[in-house]
mmCIF file of C-alpha atoms in Angstrom:
data_model
loop_
_atom_site.group_PDB
_atom_site.id
_atom_site.type_symbol
_atom_site.label_atom_id
_atom_site.label_comp_id
_atom_site.label_asym_id
_atom_site.label_seq_id
_atom_site.Cartn_x
_atom_site.Cartn_y
_atom_site.Cartn_z
ATOM 1 C CA MET A 1 0.000 -0.001 0.004
ATOM 2 C CA ASN A 2 1.069 3.559 -0.655
ATOM 3 C CA GLU A 3 2.481 4.849 2.634
ATOM 4 C CA SER A 4 1.788 8.485 1.740
ATOM 5 C CA ARG A 5 -1.968 7.852 1.795
ATOM 6 C CA ARG A 6 -3.927 8.672 4.928
ATOM 7 C CA GLU A 7 -5.737 5.813 6.647
ATOM 8 C CA LEU A 8 -9.467 6.636 6.767
ATOM 9 C CA ILE A 9 -10.892 3.394 8.126
ATOM 10 C CA ARG A 10 -9.411 0.854 10.521
ATOM 11 C CA ILE A 11 -11.570 -2.065 11.645
ATOM 12 C CA LYS A 12 -9.843 -4.421 14.063
ATOM 13 C CA ASP A 13 -11.140 -7.827 15.214
ATOM 14 C CA VAL A 14 -14.764 -6.722 15.071
ATOM 15 C CA LYS A 15 -17.410 -9.162 16.197
ATOM 16 C CA LYS A 16 -21.188 -8.806 16.138
ATOM 17 C CA VAL A 17 -23.492 -11.403 17.635
ATOM 18 C CA TYR A 18 -27.286 -11.484 17.349
ATOM 19 C CA THR A 19 -29.489 -13.761 19.412
ATOM 20 C CA VAL A 20 -32.648 -15.002 17.706
ATOM 21 C CA GLY A 21 -34.689 -17.069 20.112
ATOM 22 C CA SER A 22 -32.312 -19.694 21.464
ATOM 23 C CA GLU A 23 -29.948 -19.367 18.502
ATOM 24 C CA THR A 24 -26.776 -17.256 18.535
ATOM 25 C CA LEU A 25 -25.650 -15.855 15.183
ATOM 26 C CA ASN A 26 -22.034 -14.701 14.737
ATOM 27 C CA VAL A 27 -22.846 -12.169 12.030
ATOM 28 C CA LEU A 28 -19.335 -10.712 12.093
ATOM 29 C CA ASP A 29 -16.637 -13.006 13.399
ATOM 30 C CA GLY A 30 -13.310 -11.220 13.877
ATOM 31 C CA VAL A 31 -13.326 -8.863 10.867
ATOM 32 C CA SER A 32 -10.286 -6.625 10.295
ATOM 33 C CA LEU A 33 -10.099 -4.148 7.414
ATOM 34 C CA ASN A 34 -8.116 -0.986 6.608
ATOM 35 C CA VAL A 35 -9.095 1.506 3.905
ATOM 36 C CA GLU A 36 -6.854 4.347 2.816
ATOM 37 C CA GLU A 37 -7.796 7.713 1.330
ATOM 38 C CA GLY A 38 -8.435 7.500 -2.412
ATOM 39 C CA GLU A 39 -9.231 3.786 -2.559
ATOM 40 C CA PHE A 40 -12.218 2.277 -4.395
ATOM 41 C CA VAL A 41 -13.070 -0.847 -2.400
ATOM 42 C CA ALA A 42 -15.874 -3.307 -3.124
ATOM 43 C CA ILE A 43 -17.143 -5.545 -0.344
ATOM 44 C CA VAL A 44 -18.810 -8.537 -1.957
ATOM 45 C CA GLY A 45 -20.640 -11.498 -0.474
ATOM 46 C CA PRO A 46 -23.827 -13.535 -0.791
ATOM 47 C CA SER A 47 -26.990 -12.887 1.210
ATOM 48 C CA GLY A 48 -26.354 -13.693 4.866
ATOM 49 C CA SER A 49 -22.573 -13.268 4.582
ATOM 50 C CA GLY A 50 -22.419 -10.329 6.996
ATOM 51 C CA LYS A 51 -21.806 -7.640 4.375
ATOM 52 C CA SER A 52 -24.904 -5.623 5.315
ATOM 53 C CA THR A 53 -23.906 -5.647 8.994
ATOM 54 C CA LEU A 54 -20.369 -4.606 8.008
ATOM 55 C CA MET A 55 -21.814 -1.820 5.854
ATOM 56 C CA ASN A 56 -23.945 -0.614 8.797
ATOM 57 C CA MET A 57 -20.827 -0.645 10.958
ATOM 58 C CA ILE A 58 -18.793 1.357 8.405
ATOM 59 C CA GLY A 59 -21.702 3.806 8.036
ATOM 60 C CA CYS A 60 -21.947 4.274 11.828
ATOM 61 C CA LEU A 61 -25.496 2.891 11.808
ATOM 62 C CA ASP A 62 -24.339 0.133 14.159
ATOM 63 C CA THR A 63 -21.414 -0.364 16.541
ATOM 64 C CA PRO A 64 -19.174 -3.387 17.169
ATOM 65 C CA GLY A 65 -20.056 -5.912 19.872
ATOM 66 C CA GLU A 66 -16.315 -6.547 20.277
ATOM 67 C CA GLY A 67 -13.255 -5.032 18.601
ATOM 68 C CA ALA A 68 -12.652 -1.467 17.449
ATOM 69 C CA TYR A 69 -13.598 0.730 14.508
ATOM 70 C CA PHE A 70 -11.788 3.987 13.748
ATOM 71 C CA LEU A 71 -13.200 6.369 11.101
ATOM 72 C CA ASP A 72 -11.063 9.370 10.153
ATOM 73 C CA GLY A 73 -9.575 9.452 13.655
ATOM 74 C CA TYR A 74 -12.767 8.805 15.643
ATOM 75 C CA GLU A 75 -13.138 5.554 17.587
ATOM 76 C CA ILE A 76 -16.717 4.774 16.605
ATOM 77 C CA SER A 77 -17.205 2.036 19.188
ATOM 78 C CA LYS A 78 -16.919 4.668 21.961
ATOM 79 C CA GLN A 79 -19.335 7.322 20.641
ATOM 80 C CA ASN A 80 -22.856 8.042 21.910
ATOM 81 C CA ASP A 81 -25.875 8.222 19.553
ATOM 82 C CA ASN A 82 -25.709 12.013 19.111
ATOM 83 C CA MET A 83 -22.023 11.893 18.206
ATOM 84 C CA LEU A 84 -22.629 8.966 15.843
ATOM 85 C CA ALA A 85 -25.312 10.975 14.039
ATOM 86 C CA LYS A 86 -22.884 13.927 13.695
ATOM 87 C CA ILE A 87 -20.079 11.688 12.412
ATOM 88 C CA ARG A 88 -22.452 9.994 9.923
ATOM 89 C CA ASN A 89 -23.552 13.333 8.572
ATOM 90 C CA GLU A 90 -20.046 14.762 8.206
ATOM 91 C CA LYS A 91 -17.894 11.741 7.357
ATOM 92 C CA ILE A 92 -20.094 9.446 5.219
ATOM 93 C CA GLY A 93 -21.935 10.154 1.962
ATOM 94 C CA PHE A 94 -24.588 7.442 1.551
ATOM 95 C CA ILE A 95 -25.732 6.151 -1.867
ATOM 96 C CA PHE A 96 -28.674 3.755 -1.583
ATOM 97 C CA GLN A 97 -30.083 1.149 -3.976
ATOM 98 C CA SER A 98 -33.552 2.761 -3.792
ATOM 99 C CA PHE A 99 -32.254 6.374 -4.139
ATOM 100 C CA ASN A 100 -34.179 7.535 -1.006
ATOM 101 C CA LEU A 101 -35.208 10.839 -2.575
ATOM 102 C CA LEU A 102 -38.156 12.891 -1.269
ATOM 103 C CA SER A 103 -40.718 13.079 -4.095
ATOM 104 C CA LYS A 104 -42.077 16.519 -3.195
ATOM 105 C CA LEU A 105 -38.630 18.141 -3.320
ATOM 106 C CA SER A 106 -36.663 19.175 -6.397
ATOM 107 C CA ALA A 107 -33.300 17.606 -7.183
ATOM 108 C CA ILE A 108 -31.390 20.503 -5.633
ATOM 109 C CA GLU A 109 -33.597 20.491 -2.521
ATOM 110 C CA ASN A 110 -32.931 16.760 -2.072
ATOM 111 C CA VAL A 111 -29.199 17.368 -2.367
ATOM 112 C CA GLU A 112 -29.400 20.165 0.214
ATOM 113 C CA LEU A 113 -30.942 17.982 2.959
ATOM 114 C CA PRO A 114 -27.750 16.680 4.653
ATOM 115 C CA LEU A 115 -26.351 20.232 4.570
ATOM 116 C CA ILE A 116 -29.428 21.553 6.419
ATOM 117 C CA TYR A 117 -28.699 19.084 9.241
ATOM 118 C CA ARG A 118 -25.165 20.462 9.388
ATOM 119 C CA GLY A 119 -26.459 23.978 9.895
ATOM 120 C CA ILE A 120 -24.973 25.357 6.657
ATOM 121 C CA ASN A 121 -26.655 28.609 5.600
ATOM 122 C CA SER A 122 -29.019 28.689 2.613
ATOM 123 C CA LYS A 123 -26.716 30.492 0.156
ATOM 124 C CA LYS A 124 -23.777 28.152 0.814
ATOM 125 C CA ARG A 125 -26.099 25.081 0.673
ATOM 126 C CA LYS A 126 -27.373 26.069 -2.756
ATOM 127 C CA GLU A 127 -23.842 26.672 -4.034
ATOM 128 C CA LEU A 128 -22.556 23.284 -2.823
ATOM 129 C CA SER A 129 -25.652 21.448 -4.081
ATOM 130 C CA ALA A 130 -25.524 23.055 -7.537
ATOM 131 C CA LEU A 131 -21.837 22.187 -7.784
ATOM 132 C CA ALA A 132 -22.527 18.550 -6.833
ATOM 133 C CA LEU A 133 -25.344 18.268 -9.400
ATOM 134 C CA GLU A 134 -23.070 19.757 -12.064
ATOM 135 C CA LYS A 135 -20.437 17.133 -11.148
ATOM 136 C CA VAL A 136 -22.921 14.338 -11.909
ATOM 137 C CA GLY A 137 -24.144 15.945 -15.141
ATOM 138 C CA LEU A 138 -27.524 17.201 -13.912
ATOM 139 C CA LYS A 139 -26.998 20.954 -13.927
ATOM 140 C CA GLU A 140 -29.959 21.406 -16.284
ATOM 141 C CA ARG A 141 -32.261 19.216 -14.167
ATOM 142 C CA MET A 142 -31.736 20.661 -10.705
ATOM 143 C CA ASN A 143 -35.295 22.015 -10.404
ATOM 144 C CA HIS A 144 -36.946 18.758 -11.531
ATOM 145 C CA ARG A 145 -38.637 16.499 -9.004
ATOM 146 C CA PRO A 146 -37.717 12.794 -8.809
ATOM 147 C CA THR A 147 -40.889 11.766 -10.683
ATOM 148 C CA GLU A 148 -39.673 13.864 -13.648
ATOM 149 C CA LEU A 149 -36.332 12.038 -13.754
ATOM 150 C CA SER A 150 -35.293 8.597 -15.021
ATOM 151 C CA GLY A 151 -33.975 5.968 -12.609
ATOM 152 C CA GLY A 152 -30.399 6.733 -13.624
ATOM 153 C CA GLN A 153 -30.925 10.450 -13.131
ATOM 154 C CA GLN A 154 -32.456 9.817 -9.689
ATOM 155 C CA GLN A 155 -29.388 7.815 -8.698
ATOM 156 C CA ARG A 156 -27.190 10.691 -9.937
ATOM 157 C CA VAL A 157 -29.151 13.033 -7.642
ATOM 158 C CA ALA A 158 -28.501 10.580 -4.804
ATOM 159 C CA ILE A 159 -24.785 10.605 -5.658
ATOM 160 C CA ALA A 160 -24.807 14.425 -5.741
ATOM 161 C CA ARG A 161 -26.474 14.416 -2.296
ATOM 162 C CA ALA A 162 -23.701 12.120 -1.014
ATOM 163 C CA LEU A 163 -21.035 14.401 -2.532
ATOM 164 C CA ALA A 164 -22.417 17.812 -1.520
ATOM 165 C CA GLY A 165 -21.001 17.906 1.996
ATOM 166 C CA GLU A 166 -17.584 16.680 0.787
ATOM 167 C CA PRO A 167 -17.432 13.714 3.193
ATOM 168 C CA PRO A 168 -14.182 11.695 3.294
ATOM 169 C CA VAL A 169 -16.015 8.432 2.442
ATOM 170 C CA LEU A 170 -18.745 7.580 -0.082
ATOM 171 C CA LEU A 171 -20.625 4.412 0.939
ATOM 172 C CA ALA A 172 -22.662 2.866 -1.889
ATOM 173 C CA ASP A 173 -25.103 0.042 -1.077
ATOM 174 C CA GLU A 174 -25.952 -1.937 -4.246
ATOM 175 C CA PRO A 175 -26.080 1.382 -6.184
ATOM 176 C CA THR A 176 -27.060 -0.282 -9.476
ATOM 177 C CA GLY A 177 -29.592 -2.732 -7.976
ATOM 178 C CA ALA A 178 -32.695 -0.807 -9.102
ATOM 179 C CA LEU A 179 -31.332 0.078 -12.554
ATOM 180 C CA ASP A 180 -31.208 -1.669 -15.939
ATOM 181 C CA SER A 181 -27.804 -2.977 -16.990
ATOM 182 C CA LYS A 182 -26.868 -0.056 -19.292
ATOM 183 C CA THR A 183 -27.817 2.592 -16.719
ATOM 184 C CA GLY A 184 -26.039 0.542 -14.053
ATOM 185 C CA LYS A 185 -22.836 0.604 -16.121
ATOM 186 C CA ASP A 186 -23.140 4.400 -16.472
ATOM 187 C CA ILE A 187 -23.434 4.752 -12.674
ATOM 188 C CA LEU A 188 -20.397 2.500 -12.128
ATOM 189 C CA GLN A 189 -18.399 4.578 -14.615
ATOM 190 C CA MET A 190 -19.412 7.703 -12.699
ATOM 191 C CA LEU A 191 -18.198 6.156 -9.442
ATOM 192 C CA GLN A 192 -14.900 5.253 -11.148
ATOM 193 C CA LYS A 193 -14.498 8.874 -12.328
ATOM 194 C CA LEU A 194 -15.259 10.184 -8.836
ATOM 195 C CA ASN A 195 -12.624 7.835 -7.450
ATOM 196 C CA GLN A 196 -10.108 8.987 -10.066
ATOM 197 C CA SER A 197 -10.747 12.571 -8.956
ATOM 198 C CA GLY A 198 -9.824 11.622 -5.376
ATOM 199 C CA HIS A 199 -13.000 10.348 -3.699
ATOM 200 C CA THR A 200 -12.743 7.309 -1.407
ATOM 201 C CA ILE A 201 -15.523 4.864 -2.256
ATOM 202 C CA ILE A 202 -16.748 1.707 -0.520
ATOM 203 C CA LEU A 203 -19.207 -0.291 -2.620
ATOM 204 C CA ILE A 204 -21.352 -3.059 -1.125
ATOM 205 C CA THR A 205 -22.615 -5.697 -3.577
ATOM 206 C CA HIS A 206 -23.509 -9.354 -4.038
ATOM 207 C CA ASP A 207 -22.409 -9.233 -7.696
ATOM 208 C CA MET A 208 -18.777 -10.092 -8.496
ATOM 209 C CA TYR A 209 -18.924 -8.354 -11.912
ATOM 210 C CA ILE A 210 -19.889 -5.088 -10.206
ATOM 211 C CA ALA A 211 -17.272 -5.623 -7.487
ATOM 212 C CA GLU A 212 -14.578 -6.007 -10.138
ATOM 213 C CA GLN A 213 -15.209 -2.471 -11.413
ATOM 214 C CA SER A 214 -13.484 -1.284 -8.221
ATOM 215 C CA ASN A 215 -9.724 -1.331 -7.576
ATOM 216 C CA ARG A 216 -9.874 -3.701 -4.615
ATOM 217 C CA VAL A 217 -12.269 -6.542 -3.843
ATOM 218 C CA VAL A 218 -12.872 -7.678 -0.259
ATOM 219 C CA ARG A 219 -14.857 -10.937 -0.105
ATOM 220 C CA ILE A 220 -16.902 -11.745 2.995
ATOM 221 C CA GLN A 221 -18.521 -15.066 3.815
ATOM 222 C CA ASP A 222 -20.051 -16.406 7.031
ATOM 223 C CA GLY A 223 -19.016 -13.251 8.886
ATOM 224 C CA ARG A 224 -15.341 -13.488 7.941
ATOM 225 C CA ILE A 225 -13.183 -11.862 5.292
ATOM 226 C CA VAL A 226 -12.080 -14.656 2.983
ATOM 227 C CA GLY A 227 -10.325 -12.605 0.293
ATOM 228 C CA ASP A 228 -8.802 -9.161 -0.212
ATOM 229 C CA SER A 229 -7.213 -8.365 -3.560
ATOM 230 C CA GLY A 230 -6.582 -5.585 -6.037
ATOM 231 C CA VAL A 231 -8.226 -6.198 -9.410
ATOM 232 C CA LYS A 232 -6.952 -3.229 -11.389
ATOM 233 C CA SER A 233 -4.276 -0.623 -11.109
ATOM 234 C CA GLY A 234 -6.175 2.452 -9.992
#
């Protein structure tokens, strides 16, 4: 690994156990993972592999049962709910499979939402949101509502929303899952371009073809990392 890169994520010996009735499930069983600034990492695994729980951990939506998770200098396992919400808002840009846009708001208003929670003033919010929409090729559509946009355009709005606050990490959960194959390829190419311009991206998927569009593939199975390899020079 390039030693000049800053370490953004360090997960060390993380375990997560759920109890369902009398059964104990080791959903994460001693997972360790480091991600450096500027990487494009795909975490791939079948349903039930633990990848969704790992994604929730990375996104500060859940905390480890055992082990430690550091995100951009913060030890997540030791934060209270209010601090976790603040860290989520400032450090992670979420891109969801189902876009999660509010239908009554325009594209630019949807992009502004995370910035409102940060307390950024209206003028600055609009500037940052317009810039993010321009970055994803939707400058001309910023006043359209989601119902007036195609699926691919809606996902671009979601990516702009993730970008607007300039978080250190973009976390994409099956970002092409609700799209046809051609539109899905366009979205993956956009993520590759964002990575080439310096954005750190973590992509969660069950599809190896999609995972291989990243620069590093981490395979998870039965709550353990079973493979970690670079697939392209990035």
